[in-house]
Short mmCIF file of C-alpha atoms and ligand atoms in Angstrom, two decimals:
data_model
loop_
_atom_site.label_atom_id
_atom_site.label_comp_id
_atom_site.label_asym_id
_atom_site.label_seq_id
_atom_site.Cartn_x
_atom_site.Cartn_y
_atom_site.Cartn_z
CA MET T 58 -90.20 10.84 98.64
CA TYR T 59 -87.13 13.00 98.19
CA CYS T 60 -87.34 15.38 95.21
CA TYR T 61 -84.55 17.89 95.56
CA ASP T 62 -81.59 16.22 93.87
CA LEU T 63 -80.30 18.29 90.96
CA SER T 64 -78.94 15.33 89.02
CA VAL T 65 -80.19 13.08 86.23
CA ARG T 66 -80.48 10.10 88.60
CA THR T 67 -83.42 10.70 90.92
CA ALA T 68 -86.03 13.46 91.19
CA TYR T 69 -86.25 17.22 91.47
CA VAL T 70 -89.21 19.47 92.16
CA ASP T 71 -89.30 23.23 92.61
CA GLN T 72 -91.42 26.13 91.25
CA GLN T 73 -89.78 25.79 87.83
CA ARG T 74 -89.42 22.06 87.13
CA LEU T 75 -91.11 18.78 87.90
CA TYR T 76 -88.51 16.15 87.06
CA GLY T 77 -88.36 12.50 87.93
CA ASN T 78 -87.08 9.01 87.30
CA PHE T 79 -89.66 6.43 88.34
CA THR T 80 -86.93 4.52 90.18
CA SER T 81 -87.20 7.27 92.78
CA LEU T 82 -90.96 7.74 92.67
CA THR T 83 -92.57 4.31 92.49
CA LEU T 84 -91.87 1.02 94.20
CA ALA T 85 -91.89 -2.28 92.33
CA VAL T 86 -94.53 -4.74 93.53
CA GLU T 87 -92.83 -8.05 94.10
CA GLY T 88 -94.08 -10.66 91.66
CA GLN T 89 -95.80 -8.03 89.49
CA GLU T 90 -92.75 -6.39 87.95
CA HIS T 91 -93.76 -7.62 84.51
CA ARG T 92 -97.35 -6.36 84.52
CA ALA T 93 -98.36 -3.25 82.56
CA VAL T 94 -98.23 0.01 84.51
CA GLN T 95 -100.18 3.25 84.17
CA ALA T 96 -98.84 6.43 85.68
CA SER T 97 -100.67 9.76 85.96
CA LEU T 98 -98.86 13.01 86.51
CA ALA T 99 -101.08 15.78 87.84
CA VAL T 100 -99.60 19.25 87.78
CA PRO T 101 -100.92 21.35 90.67
CA ALA T 102 -102.55 24.66 89.70
CA ALA T 103 -100.08 26.54 91.92
CA PHE T 104 -97.23 25.38 89.66
CA LEU T 105 -98.80 27.22 86.73
CA ALA T 106 -98.75 30.64 88.41
CA GLY T 107 -96.78 33.15 86.34
CA LYS T 108 -95.96 30.60 83.65
CA ASP T 109 -96.47 30.79 79.92
CA GLU T 110 -98.71 27.75 79.50
CA SER T 111 -97.99 27.53 75.80
CA ARG T 112 -94.39 26.70 76.72
CA LEU T 113 -95.38 24.22 79.44
CA LEU T 114 -94.37 20.84 78.04
CA LEU T 115 -93.89 17.29 79.16
CA ALA T 116 -90.65 15.78 77.90
CA CYS T 117 -90.55 12.00 78.08
CA GLY T 118 -89.57 9.10 75.83
CA LEU T 119 -92.96 7.47 76.46
CA GLU T 120 -96.01 8.56 74.52
CA SER T 121 -98.40 10.45 76.74
CA THR T 122 -101.95 11.68 76.90
CA HIS T 123 -102.63 15.24 78.03
CA LEU T 124 -105.73 16.55 79.76
CA ARG T 125 -106.42 20.12 80.85
CA LEU T 126 -109.32 20.23 83.25
CA ASP T 127 -110.40 22.79 85.90
CA GLY T 128 -107.12 24.69 85.63
CA GLN T 129 -105.09 21.52 86.06
CA HIS T 130 -102.86 19.73 83.61
CA SER T 131 -102.60 15.99 83.85
CA TYR T 132 -100.57 13.58 81.79
CA GLY T 133 -101.03 9.86 81.39
CA LEU T 134 -98.21 7.42 80.72
CA GLN T 135 -98.42 3.72 80.00
CA ALA T 136 -95.51 1.31 80.27
CA SER T 137 -95.41 -2.39 79.52
CA SER T 138 -93.82 -3.25 82.88
CA TYR T 139 -92.13 -1.75 85.92
CA HIS T 140 -88.74 -2.35 84.32
CA ASP T 141 -90.00 -0.50 81.25
CA LEU T 142 -91.42 2.40 83.29
CA ILE T 143 -88.14 3.12 85.07
CA ASP T 144 -86.40 3.61 81.72
CA TYR T 145 -88.42 6.81 81.04
CA PRO T 146 -87.52 9.89 83.03
CA PHE T 147 -89.85 12.87 82.54
CA GLU T 148 -89.78 16.60 82.94
CA ILE T 149 -92.65 19.08 83.09
CA ALA T 150 -91.57 22.70 82.82
CA GLU T 151 -91.53 25.70 80.53
CA GLN T 152 -89.32 24.39 77.77
CA ASP T 153 -87.96 25.19 74.35
CA LYS T 154 -88.27 22.43 71.82
CA PHE T 155 -87.39 21.44 68.30
CA ASP T 156 -88.11 18.31 66.28
CA PHE T 157 -85.96 16.72 63.63
CA ILE T 158 -85.96 13.63 61.46
CA ILE T 159 -83.18 11.11 60.99
CA GLN T 160 -83.29 8.50 58.27
CA ASP T 161 -82.05 4.97 58.63
CA SER T 162 -80.49 2.92 55.82
CA THR T 163 -83.90 1.86 54.49
CA HIS T 164 -85.09 5.50 54.45
CA GLN T 165 -87.43 4.94 57.36
CA THR T 166 -87.87 8.18 59.26
CA LEU T 167 -87.04 8.32 62.93
CA HIS T 168 -88.59 11.23 64.83
CA HIS T 169 -86.33 13.03 67.26
CA ARG T 170 -87.29 15.66 69.80
CA PHE T 171 -85.04 17.99 71.73
CA TYR T 172 -86.28 19.74 74.89
CA LEU T 173 -84.41 22.43 76.78
CA SER T 174 -85.46 23.77 80.17
CA GLY T 175 -83.84 26.17 82.60
CA LYS T 176 -82.51 29.68 82.02
CA HIS T 177 -80.49 29.97 78.84
CA SER T 178 -79.95 32.01 75.70
CA ALA T 179 -78.91 29.13 73.47
CA ASN T 180 -78.82 29.33 69.71
CA MET T 181 -81.51 26.72 69.07
CA GLY T 182 -81.06 26.75 65.29
CA ARG T 183 -77.40 25.93 65.58
CA LEU T 184 -78.09 23.26 68.16
CA GLN T 185 -80.62 21.62 65.85
CA GLN T 186 -78.21 21.68 62.93
CA ASP T 187 -75.32 20.10 64.86
CA ILE T 188 -77.33 17.49 66.79
CA THR T 189 -79.07 16.41 63.58
CA GLN T 190 -75.73 15.96 61.85
CA ILE T 191 -74.33 13.87 64.72
CA CYS T 192 -77.41 11.61 65.01
CA GLN T 193 -77.51 11.06 61.23
CA CYS T 194 -73.85 10.06 61.32
CA TYR T 195 -74.67 7.29 63.85
CA LEU T 196 -77.50 5.98 61.65
CA ASP T 197 -75.29 6.09 58.56
CA TRP T 198 -72.81 3.88 60.40
CA LEU T 199 -75.13 1.52 62.30
CA GLY T 200 -77.84 1.24 59.63
CA ASP T 201 -80.82 1.33 61.94
CA ALA T 202 -81.77 2.17 65.50
CA PRO T 203 -83.18 0.24 68.46
CA PHE T 204 -85.95 2.89 68.68
CA ASN T 205 -88.59 4.50 66.46
CA ASP T 206 -88.31 7.91 68.09
CA TYR T 207 -85.80 9.57 70.39
CA THR T 208 -86.03 12.33 72.98
CA PHE T 209 -83.21 14.54 74.26
CA MET T 210 -84.12 16.18 77.60
CA THR T 211 -81.72 18.88 78.73
CA PHE T 212 -81.74 21.14 81.77
CA ALA T 213 -79.49 24.20 81.55
CA SER T 214 -77.96 25.00 84.92
CA GLY T 215 -75.10 27.05 86.33
CA GLN T 216 -72.42 24.47 87.09
CA ASP T 217 -74.00 21.04 87.12
CA TYR T 218 -73.14 18.43 84.55
CA GLY T 219 -74.34 14.92 83.84
CA GLY T 220 -76.13 12.58 81.51
CA LEU T 221 -77.94 9.27 81.72
CA GLU T 222 -78.92 6.97 78.89
CA HIS T 223 -82.29 5.35 78.30
CA ILE T 224 -83.63 3.19 75.52
CA ASN T 225 -85.15 6.01 73.46
CA SER T 226 -84.21 9.10 75.43
CA THR T 227 -81.51 10.72 77.46
CA SER T 228 -81.63 13.07 80.41
CA LEU T 229 -78.88 15.71 80.43
CA ILE T 230 -77.80 18.52 82.74
CA THR T 231 -75.36 21.04 81.35
CA PRO T 232 -73.85 24.32 82.42
CA ARG T 233 -75.63 26.92 80.24
CA ARG T 234 -72.28 28.29 79.05
CA ASP T 235 -71.78 24.97 77.17
CA LEU T 236 -74.77 25.71 74.92
CA PRO T 237 -74.13 27.43 71.56
CA THR T 238 -74.28 31.22 71.50
CA LEU T 239 -76.01 33.35 68.87
CA ASP T 240 -72.63 34.06 67.27
CA GLU T 241 -71.16 30.59 67.83
CA PRO T 242 -68.07 30.20 65.61
CA LYS T 243 -68.11 27.64 62.81
CA ILE T 244 -65.87 25.34 64.86
CA PRO T 245 -67.72 25.03 68.15
CA SER T 246 -66.10 26.53 71.26
CA THR T 247 -64.51 24.03 73.63
CA ASP T 248 -67.47 24.53 76.00
CA TYR T 249 -69.97 23.77 73.27
CA GLN T 250 -67.89 20.78 72.14
CA ARG T 251 -68.32 19.38 75.64
CA PHE T 252 -72.11 19.57 75.34
CA LEU T 253 -72.11 18.02 71.87
CA GLY T 254 -69.83 15.27 73.19
CA LEU T 255 -72.33 14.59 75.99
CA CYS T 256 -75.24 14.31 73.52
CA SER T 257 -73.17 12.05 71.28
CA HIS T 258 -72.16 9.85 74.24
CA GLU T 259 -75.67 9.26 75.56
CA TYR T 260 -77.16 8.79 72.10
CA PHE T 261 -74.70 6.01 71.27
CA HIS T 262 -75.57 4.29 74.57
CA SER T 263 -78.96 3.44 73.07
CA TRP T 264 -77.10 0.86 70.97
CA TRP T 265 -74.14 0.27 73.23
CA VAL T 266 -75.50 -0.33 76.80
CA LYS T 267 -79.26 -0.39 76.34
CA THR T 268 -79.27 -2.88 73.43
CA VAL T 269 -75.89 -4.61 73.70
CA ARG T 270 -75.11 -4.75 77.42
CA PRO T 271 -73.08 -6.63 80.03
CA ASP T 272 -74.75 -10.02 80.62
CA VAL T 273 -75.38 -9.24 84.31
CA MET T 274 -77.49 -6.24 83.29
CA LEU T 275 -79.93 -8.17 81.13
CA ASP T 276 -82.37 -9.37 83.80
CA VAL T 277 -81.25 -7.21 86.59
CA ASP T 278 -82.27 -7.68 90.22
CA LEU T 279 -82.63 -4.09 91.40
CA ARG T 280 -82.12 -5.07 95.04
CA ARG T 281 -78.43 -5.80 94.60
CA GLU T 282 -75.37 -4.66 92.70
CA ALA T 283 -74.57 -6.20 89.32
CA PHE T 284 -70.85 -6.82 88.98
CA THR T 285 -69.13 -6.91 85.60
CA PRO T 286 -65.53 -6.54 84.39
CA LEU T 287 -66.85 -5.01 81.15
CA LEU T 288 -67.78 -1.41 82.02
CA TRP T 289 -64.60 -0.40 80.20
CA VAL T 290 -66.11 -1.91 77.03
CA PHE T 291 -69.35 0.02 77.38
CA GLU T 292 -68.19 3.32 78.84
CA GLY T 293 -64.72 3.16 77.28
CA PHE T 294 -65.84 2.45 73.71
CA THR T 295 -68.54 5.11 74.14
CA SER T 296 -66.06 7.68 75.46
CA TYR T 297 -63.85 7.04 72.43
CA ILE T 298 -66.64 6.98 69.86
CA ASP T 299 -68.53 10.05 71.21
CA ASP T 300 -65.76 12.49 70.27
CA PHE T 301 -64.81 10.51 67.17
CA MET T 302 -68.34 10.99 65.83
CA LEU T 303 -68.18 14.76 66.36
CA GLN T 304 -65.37 14.75 63.86
CA ALA T 305 -66.82 12.06 61.58
CA SER T 306 -70.07 14.02 61.30
CA GLY T 307 -68.17 17.17 60.37
CA VAL T 308 -69.37 19.12 63.42
CA ILE T 309 -65.78 19.65 64.58
CA ASP T 310 -62.57 19.56 62.50
CA LYS T 311 -59.58 17.22 62.82
CA PRO T 312 -57.36 19.58 64.88
CA SER T 313 -60.22 19.99 67.41
CA TYR T 314 -60.63 16.23 67.56
CA LEU T 315 -56.92 15.68 68.19
CA LYS T 316 -57.12 18.24 71.02
CA LEU T 317 -59.92 16.24 72.64
CA LEU T 318 -57.85 13.08 72.24
CA ALA T 319 -54.82 14.81 73.76
CA GLU T 320 -56.94 15.70 76.81
CA GLN T 321 -57.81 12.02 77.33
CA ILE T 322 -54.14 11.10 76.95
CA ASN T 323 -53.05 13.78 79.44
CA ARG T 324 -55.58 12.58 81.98
CA TYR T 325 -54.29 9.03 81.63
CA TYR T 326 -50.64 9.99 82.08
CA GLN T 327 -51.55 12.19 85.06
CA THR T 328 -53.20 9.28 86.86
CA ALA T 329 -50.55 7.38 88.80
CA GLY T 330 -53.10 4.70 89.72
CA ARG T 331 -52.93 3.34 86.15
CA ALA T 332 -49.94 1.26 87.28
CA TYR T 333 -51.97 -0.46 90.02
CA GLN T 334 -55.50 -1.08 88.83
CA SER T 335 -56.52 -2.67 85.53
CA ILE T 336 -59.62 -1.48 83.69
CA ALA T 337 -61.22 -4.88 84.22
CA GLU T 338 -60.79 -4.39 87.99
CA SER T 339 -61.85 -0.76 87.79
CA SER T 340 -65.05 -1.93 86.06
CA PHE T 341 -65.74 -4.69 88.58
CA ASP T 342 -65.13 -2.41 91.57
CA ALA T 343 -67.10 0.57 90.21
CA TRP T 344 -69.68 0.19 92.98
CA ILE T 345 -67.12 0.63 95.72
CA LYS T 346 -64.40 2.67 93.98
CA LEU T 347 -65.25 4.93 91.01
CA TYR T 348 -68.63 5.92 92.46
CA ARG T 349 -67.16 6.39 95.94
CA ASN T 350 -63.99 8.23 95.08
CA ASP T 351 -61.80 9.85 97.69
CA GLU T 352 -58.45 11.62 97.95
CA ASN T 353 -56.54 8.43 97.14
CA THR T 354 -58.52 7.43 94.04
CA GLY T 355 -56.04 8.86 91.54
CA ASN T 356 -53.12 7.13 93.24
CA ALA T 357 -54.70 3.71 93.51
CA GLY T 358 -56.96 3.39 90.51
CA ILE T 359 -57.89 4.41 87.00
CA SER T 360 -61.20 5.40 85.44
CA TYR T 361 -62.67 2.85 83.03
CA TYR T 362 -64.06 5.85 81.12
CA ASN T 363 -60.66 7.47 80.59
CA LYS T 364 -58.40 4.46 80.15
CA GLY T 365 -61.29 2.59 78.53
CA ALA T 366 -61.46 5.27 75.81
CA LEU T 367 -57.72 4.95 75.17
CA VAL T 368 -57.85 1.14 75.14
CA ALA T 369 -60.65 1.53 72.58
CA LEU T 370 -58.36 3.80 70.53
CA CYS T 371 -55.51 1.28 70.79
CA LEU T 372 -57.84 -1.59 69.89
CA ASP T 373 -59.18 0.37 66.91
CA LEU T 374 -55.67 1.01 65.61
CA THR T 375 -54.54 -2.58 66.37
CA LEU T 376 -57.50 -3.98 64.43
CA LEU T 377 -56.58 -1.74 61.50
CA GLN T 378 -53.00 -2.93 61.66
CA LYS T 379 -53.69 -6.65 62.12
CA SER T 380 -56.37 -6.74 59.41
CA ASN T 381 -54.30 -4.75 56.90
CA GLY T 382 -56.71 -1.84 57.05
CA ARG T 383 -59.90 -3.86 56.59
CA TYR T 384 -61.46 -3.71 60.04
CA ARG T 385 -61.91 -1.26 62.86
CA LEU T 386 -63.55 -1.04 66.27
CA PHE T 387 -66.75 0.04 64.50
CA ASP T 388 -67.00 -3.42 62.94
CA VAL T 389 -66.86 -5.04 66.39
CA VAL T 390 -69.69 -2.83 67.68
CA LYS T 391 -71.79 -3.48 64.60
CA ALA T 392 -71.27 -7.26 64.84
CA PHE T 393 -72.64 -7.25 68.41
CA TYR T 394 -75.55 -5.00 67.42
CA THR T 395 -76.41 -7.36 64.55
CA GLN T 396 -76.46 -10.27 67.04
CA ALA T 397 -78.78 -8.32 69.33
CA LYS T 398 -81.27 -7.67 66.52
CA GLN T 399 -81.53 -11.41 65.89
CA ASN T 400 -82.79 -12.03 69.45
CA ASP T 401 -86.48 -12.03 70.25
CA ASN T 402 -86.19 -9.26 72.79
CA LYS T 403 -83.77 -7.34 70.49
CA ARG T 404 -81.19 -7.24 73.25
CA ILE T 405 -78.03 -9.15 73.99
CA GLY T 406 -75.97 -9.60 77.15
CA ILE T 407 -72.27 -10.19 76.63
CA ASN T 408 -69.32 -11.39 78.71
CA SER T 409 -65.53 -11.35 78.31
CA ALA T 410 -65.54 -14.58 76.28
CA ASP T 411 -68.01 -13.06 73.79
CA MET T 412 -65.59 -10.19 73.30
CA GLY T 413 -62.95 -12.70 72.20
CA THR T 414 -65.37 -14.51 69.90
CA VAL T 415 -66.37 -11.36 68.04
CA ILE T 416 -62.99 -9.61 67.99
CA GLY T 417 -61.50 -12.91 66.78
CA GLN T 418 -63.54 -12.48 63.57
CA PHE T 419 -61.62 -9.34 62.78
CA MET T 420 -58.08 -10.06 63.94
CA PRO T 421 -56.07 -13.16 64.94
CA ILE T 422 -57.43 -14.40 68.28
CA GLU T 423 -53.89 -14.76 69.75
CA ASP T 424 -53.32 -11.06 69.12
CA TRP T 425 -56.53 -10.18 70.95
CA GLU T 426 -55.62 -12.47 73.88
CA ASP T 427 -52.23 -10.81 74.12
CA PHE T 428 -53.86 -7.35 73.96
CA GLU T 429 -56.38 -8.31 76.64
CA TYR T 430 -53.67 -9.76 78.89
CA ARG T 431 -51.52 -6.64 78.72
CA TYR T 432 -53.97 -3.75 78.61
CA VAL T 433 -57.34 -4.97 79.88
CA ASN T 434 -56.50 -7.41 82.67
CA GLY T 435 -52.98 -6.06 83.09
CA VAL T 436 -51.56 -2.62 83.78
CA GLU T 437 -48.93 -2.39 81.07
CA GLU T 438 -48.49 1.13 79.68
CA LEU T 439 -50.68 1.60 76.61
CA PRO T 440 -48.80 1.75 73.26
CA ILE T 441 -50.60 5.00 72.33
CA GLU T 442 -47.57 6.79 70.93
CA ALA T 443 -46.42 3.89 68.72
CA LEU T 444 -49.90 3.18 67.37
CA LEU T 445 -50.55 6.84 66.59
CA ALA T 446 -47.12 7.13 64.95
CA ALA T 447 -47.94 4.13 62.73
CA ASN T 448 -50.91 6.17 61.52
CA GLY T 449 -48.94 9.35 60.88
CA ILE T 450 -49.79 11.16 64.12
CA SER T 451 -46.89 12.19 66.34
CA MET T 452 -47.18 12.96 70.03
CA HIS T 453 -45.21 15.72 71.74
CA SER T 454 -45.20 16.49 75.41
CA ASN T 455 -45.24 20.17 76.14
CA SER T 456 -43.27 20.07 79.37
CA LYS T 457 -42.30 23.75 79.09
CA GLU T 458 -45.85 24.82 79.71
CA THR T 459 -46.32 22.53 82.66
CA ALA T 460 -42.83 22.80 84.23
CA ASP T 461 -43.72 25.79 86.44
CA LYS T 462 -46.72 24.01 87.81
CA HIS T 463 -44.86 20.78 88.45
CA VAL T 464 -45.58 19.35 91.84
CA PRO T 465 -44.35 15.99 93.13
CA TRP T 466 -46.23 12.80 94.00
CA GLY T 467 -48.87 13.16 91.33
CA MET T 468 -50.43 16.15 93.08
CA ARG T 469 -52.38 18.48 90.86
CA CYS T 470 -52.86 22.18 91.19
CA THR T 471 -55.34 24.46 89.53
CA GLU T 472 -55.27 28.24 89.65
CA THR T 473 -58.62 29.91 90.06
CA PRO T 474 -59.18 33.61 90.62
CA LEU T 475 -60.83 34.42 93.93
CA ASP T 476 -64.55 34.44 93.40
CA SER T 477 -66.15 37.39 95.17
CA LYS T 478 -69.25 35.31 95.84
CA SER T 479 -67.34 32.57 97.62
CA ILE T 480 -65.72 34.99 100.10
CA ALA T 481 -68.85 37.04 100.80
ZN1 ZN H 182 -71.77 6.59 79.52
#
């Protein structure tokens, strides 16, 4: 098996880390995908050389047993099925860790764990304070969680970046400069805001992807692609709500939030492809477009993350307007989550028609159909400026700053100082 991919998707093994997703390590046995699975992870003695064994930890959303015998560490994991097993990535390495408790609306305590591996000098106290505040804000809004405990697994690297959601955990890779410093200012630096945004994004996915999901991802056949026009709903809503919750939880202030929003808006206006590909199409074609991007991607298409976040913003503000201030996007999410909880398996798969049914409870259905026609299935320019203005926020384009760098045909230029390492 291949174990040298420094991403959150597959597996990585070197002298410092043993990391894996079982999708890359174990095959499913046809016809037995629903039988209980036991996995043992044996750490070779050679891996322990030079390590502080008191810091050697297994991070994983699954409960584990630990045995230390004849100089070897071994861990046991038990999953209810193959599909269950592949939802629990793990990491064994020297790690820093803190625990914290979040309370749901019935004052039940939910245990949370945060693991950090890799070289770093992060301010762990500050990290704990901010992450706790963000997670509590989600529980205050959603009432309860689709898990009893939650595990954040983070690897601090030089440049790499990524995150993947799981039912009660998330696997993250972040540049170490995005972690809080010992003298982190009260308002987090833009780098640190990016990391907090990533944590917020993946955490929300536990409700909004793992619990409420596109119908085609409910009983998924792993041998083939699952096509859905709704990735904009799941990644777009999440990309809007992740930053929104940083502000709602008080971790960042309003001006910082508006800056993050402005970045999304800039990205949208700088993507010429928004006139050619709808977010429904962008979602459906993710397998062959967004995940296989090339030099023409920005001209021919739009990201369902970026435009999806702005459609979520527009939908939020339209709901407010059409319901005379009574309802918001958050009510739509909560209505779906409530439906999921009523199912036996505590999950729900939704399609485009379900979107109409639920949104229609919060604003006139004709208004939603018109919105969907223009901005979801169509490529009409989003009414961002008008909707923000109706809520007292004005938009200005700072063309003076960008005039010098103006290049035709949607080309982009970035100025980077010559890196001595890259020319050595
Ligand atoms: Zn996501």
